[in-house]
């Protein structure tokens, strides 16, 4: 068999995985796309190892050994990745990548109408209506006030 067949298949798998990583917004689908890309690399490693072993008889089959190492790393990566996605889904209720932010980060602010840095609301550092400087309110006090 020619080297071109597995190389083209690996390129198609890698491009499919790359498209999945760039276009998908669900974290589980992104993890599956990363696995596709890793499998394309594994296919290339084994194909080139077989191709090079035909050239010389005394080889160490390092491509196949590296493939086993990559499979072990991929299994650990998917286990940890799924655990993180499930923990985030329990806390936030979504696995959408665009909606996930750091837990210490608040809602995005941008303009004067939404309480951003340009507005002088009660949570800003600018002067309040009484002329005093307003101190930022910690997140736990905001949560207690909302409850």
Short mmCIF file of C-alpha atoms in Angstrom, two decimals:
data_model
loop_
_atom_site.label_atom_id
_atom_site.label_comp_id
_atom_site.label_asym_id
_atom_site.label_seq_id
_atom_site.Cartn_x
_atom_site.Cartn_y
_atom_site.Cartn_z
CA UNK A 1 0.00 0.00 0.00
CA UNK A 2 1.22 3.49 -0.79
CA UNK A 3 1.99 6.05 1.89
CA UNK A 4 -0.39 8.52 0.25
CA UNK A 5 -3.56 6.68 1.29
CA UNK A 6 -3.12 6.89 5.07
CA UNK A 7 -1.60 10.38 4.74
CA UNK A 8 -4.66 11.68 2.87
CA UNK A 9 -7.01 9.98 5.35
CA UNK A 10 -5.08 11.48 8.24
CA UNK A 11 -5.24 14.93 6.62
CA UNK A 12 -9.01 14.60 6.20
CA UNK A 13 -9.41 13.48 9.82
CA UNK A 14 -7.24 16.34 11.06
CA UNK A 15 -9.14 18.93 9.00
CA UNK A 16 -12.46 17.58 10.27
CA UNK A 17 -11.20 17.81 13.85
CA UNK A 18 -9.85 21.32 13.30
CA UNK A 19 -13.20 22.42 11.88
CA UNK A 20 -14.93 20.91 14.92
CA UNK A 21 -12.65 22.76 17.33
CA UNK A 22 -13.07 26.10 15.58
CA UNK A 23 -16.79 25.92 14.74
CA UNK A 24 -18.39 24.10 17.65
CA UNK A 25 -19.48 25.79 20.85
CA UNK A 26 -20.31 22.71 22.92
CA UNK A 27 -17.37 21.65 25.09
CA UNK A 28 -17.98 17.92 24.61
CA UNK A 29 -17.98 18.28 20.82
CA UNK A 30 -14.74 20.25 21.04
CA UNK A 31 -13.17 17.43 23.08
CA UNK A 32 -14.34 14.90 20.47
CA UNK A 33 -12.80 17.04 17.73
CA UNK A 34 -9.49 17.13 19.60
CA UNK A 35 -9.62 13.33 19.75
CA UNK A 36 -10.12 13.22 15.97
CA UNK A 37 -7.03 15.36 15.53
CA UNK A 38 -4.99 13.12 17.84
CA UNK A 39 -6.15 10.04 15.93
CA UNK A 40 -5.02 11.64 12.67
CA UNK A 41 -1.57 12.17 14.19
CA UNK A 42 -1.53 8.55 15.40
CA UNK A 43 -2.42 7.33 11.91
CA UNK A 44 0.45 9.33 10.46
CA UNK A 45 2.88 8.02 13.08
CA UNK A 46 2.02 4.40 12.34
CA UNK A 47 1.97 4.90 8.56
CA UNK A 48 5.37 6.55 8.50
CA UNK A 49 6.75 3.94 10.89
CA UNK A 50 5.62 1.10 8.58
CA UNK A 51 6.93 2.98 5.55
CA UNK A 52 10.33 3.55 7.14
CA UNK A 53 10.54 -0.03 8.43
CA UNK A 54 10.29 -1.31 4.86
CA UNK A 55 13.37 0.73 3.99
CA UNK A 56 15.52 -0.76 6.75
CA UNK A 57 14.93 -4.07 8.52
CA UNK A 58 16.51 -3.22 11.87
CA UNK A 59 14.15 -0.52 13.20
CA UNK A 60 12.84 0.12 16.67
CA UNK A 61 9.26 0.88 15.61
CA UNK A 62 9.42 4.19 17.43
CA UNK A 63 6.33 5.50 15.61
CA UNK A 64 4.18 2.74 17.06
CA UNK A 65 5.63 3.27 20.55
CA UNK A 66 4.94 6.98 20.28
CA UNK A 67 1.40 6.17 19.16
CA UNK A 68 0.80 4.11 22.31
CA UNK A 69 2.10 7.01 24.39
CA UNK A 70 -0.22 9.42 22.54
CA UNK A 71 -3.21 7.14 23.12
CA UNK A 72 -2.47 7.04 26.86
CA UNK A 73 -2.16 10.83 27.00
CA UNK A 74 -5.39 11.22 25.01
CA UNK A 75 -7.25 8.92 27.41
CA UNK A 76 -6.06 10.96 30.38
CA UNK A 77 -6.93 14.20 28.60
CA UNK A 78 -10.46 13.10 27.79
CA UNK A 79 -11.03 11.83 31.33
CA UNK A 80 -9.92 15.09 32.92
CA UNK A 81 -11.67 17.15 30.26
CA UNK A 82 -15.00 15.39 30.76
CA UNK A 83 -14.68 15.75 34.53
CA UNK A 84 -14.14 19.50 34.16
CA UNK A 85 -17.03 19.84 31.69
CA UNK A 86 -19.39 17.92 33.99
CA UNK A 87 -18.38 20.00 37.02
CA UNK A 88 -18.88 23.24 35.09
CA UNK A 89 -22.22 22.00 33.74
CA UNK A 90 -23.42 21.23 37.27
CA UNK A 91 -22.44 24.69 38.49
CA UNK A 92 -23.43 26.78 35.48
CA UNK A 93 -26.10 24.69 33.79
CA UNK A 94 -24.50 24.90 30.34
CA UNK A 95 -21.62 23.39 28.39
CA UNK A 96 -21.59 26.24 25.87
CA UNK A 97 -18.05 27.56 25.56
CA UNK A 98 -19.12 31.13 24.80
CA UNK A 99 -21.12 31.37 28.02
CA UNK A 100 -18.41 30.00 30.27
CA UNK A 101 -16.27 32.55 32.06
CA UNK A 102 -13.99 32.55 35.04
CA UNK A 103 -15.94 32.20 38.28
CA UNK A 104 -14.38 35.37 39.72
CA UNK A 105 -15.34 37.39 36.68
CA UNK A 106 -18.60 39.34 36.76
CA UNK A 107 -20.91 40.24 33.88
CA UNK A 108 -19.34 42.16 31.03
CA UNK A 109 -19.67 45.92 31.19
CA UNK A 110 -19.02 48.22 28.33
CA UNK A 111 -20.94 51.44 28.24
CA UNK A 112 -22.38 54.16 30.43
CA UNK A 113 -25.89 52.67 30.35
CA UNK A 114 -24.98 49.27 31.76
CA UNK A 115 -23.01 50.31 34.84
CA UNK A 116 -19.62 50.16 33.15
CA UNK A 117 -16.51 52.04 34.13
CA UNK A 118 -17.74 55.24 32.47
CA UNK A 119 -20.91 55.42 34.55
CA UNK A 120 -20.96 56.71 38.11
CA UNK A 121 -23.27 54.16 39.67
CA UNK A 122 -23.13 52.82 43.23
CA UNK A 123 -20.61 50.11 42.26
CA UNK A 124 -18.14 52.38 40.49
CA UNK A 125 -15.12 54.19 41.85
CA UNK A 126 -16.35 57.57 40.63
CA UNK A 127 -18.13 60.19 42.72
CA UNK A 128 -21.65 59.31 43.81
CA UNK A 129 -24.62 61.68 44.04
CA UNK A 130 -23.49 62.84 47.47
CA UNK A 131 -19.97 63.63 46.17
CA UNK A 132 -18.21 60.77 47.99
CA UNK A 133 -16.13 58.11 46.31
CA UNK A 134 -18.02 54.80 46.03
CA UNK A 135 -16.11 51.65 46.97
CA UNK A 136 -16.63 48.54 44.88
CA UNK A 137 -19.05 46.10 46.46
CA UNK A 138 -17.70 42.53 46.86
CA UNK A 139 -19.45 39.75 44.96
CA UNK A 140 -20.70 37.97 48.11
CA UNK A 141 -22.43 41.18 49.32
CA UNK A 142 -24.05 41.55 45.90
CA UNK A 143 -25.34 37.98 46.13
CA UNK A 144 -26.75 38.59 49.62
CA UNK A 145 -28.42 41.81 48.47
CA UNK A 146 -30.00 40.03 45.52
CA UNK A 147 -31.35 37.22 47.70
#
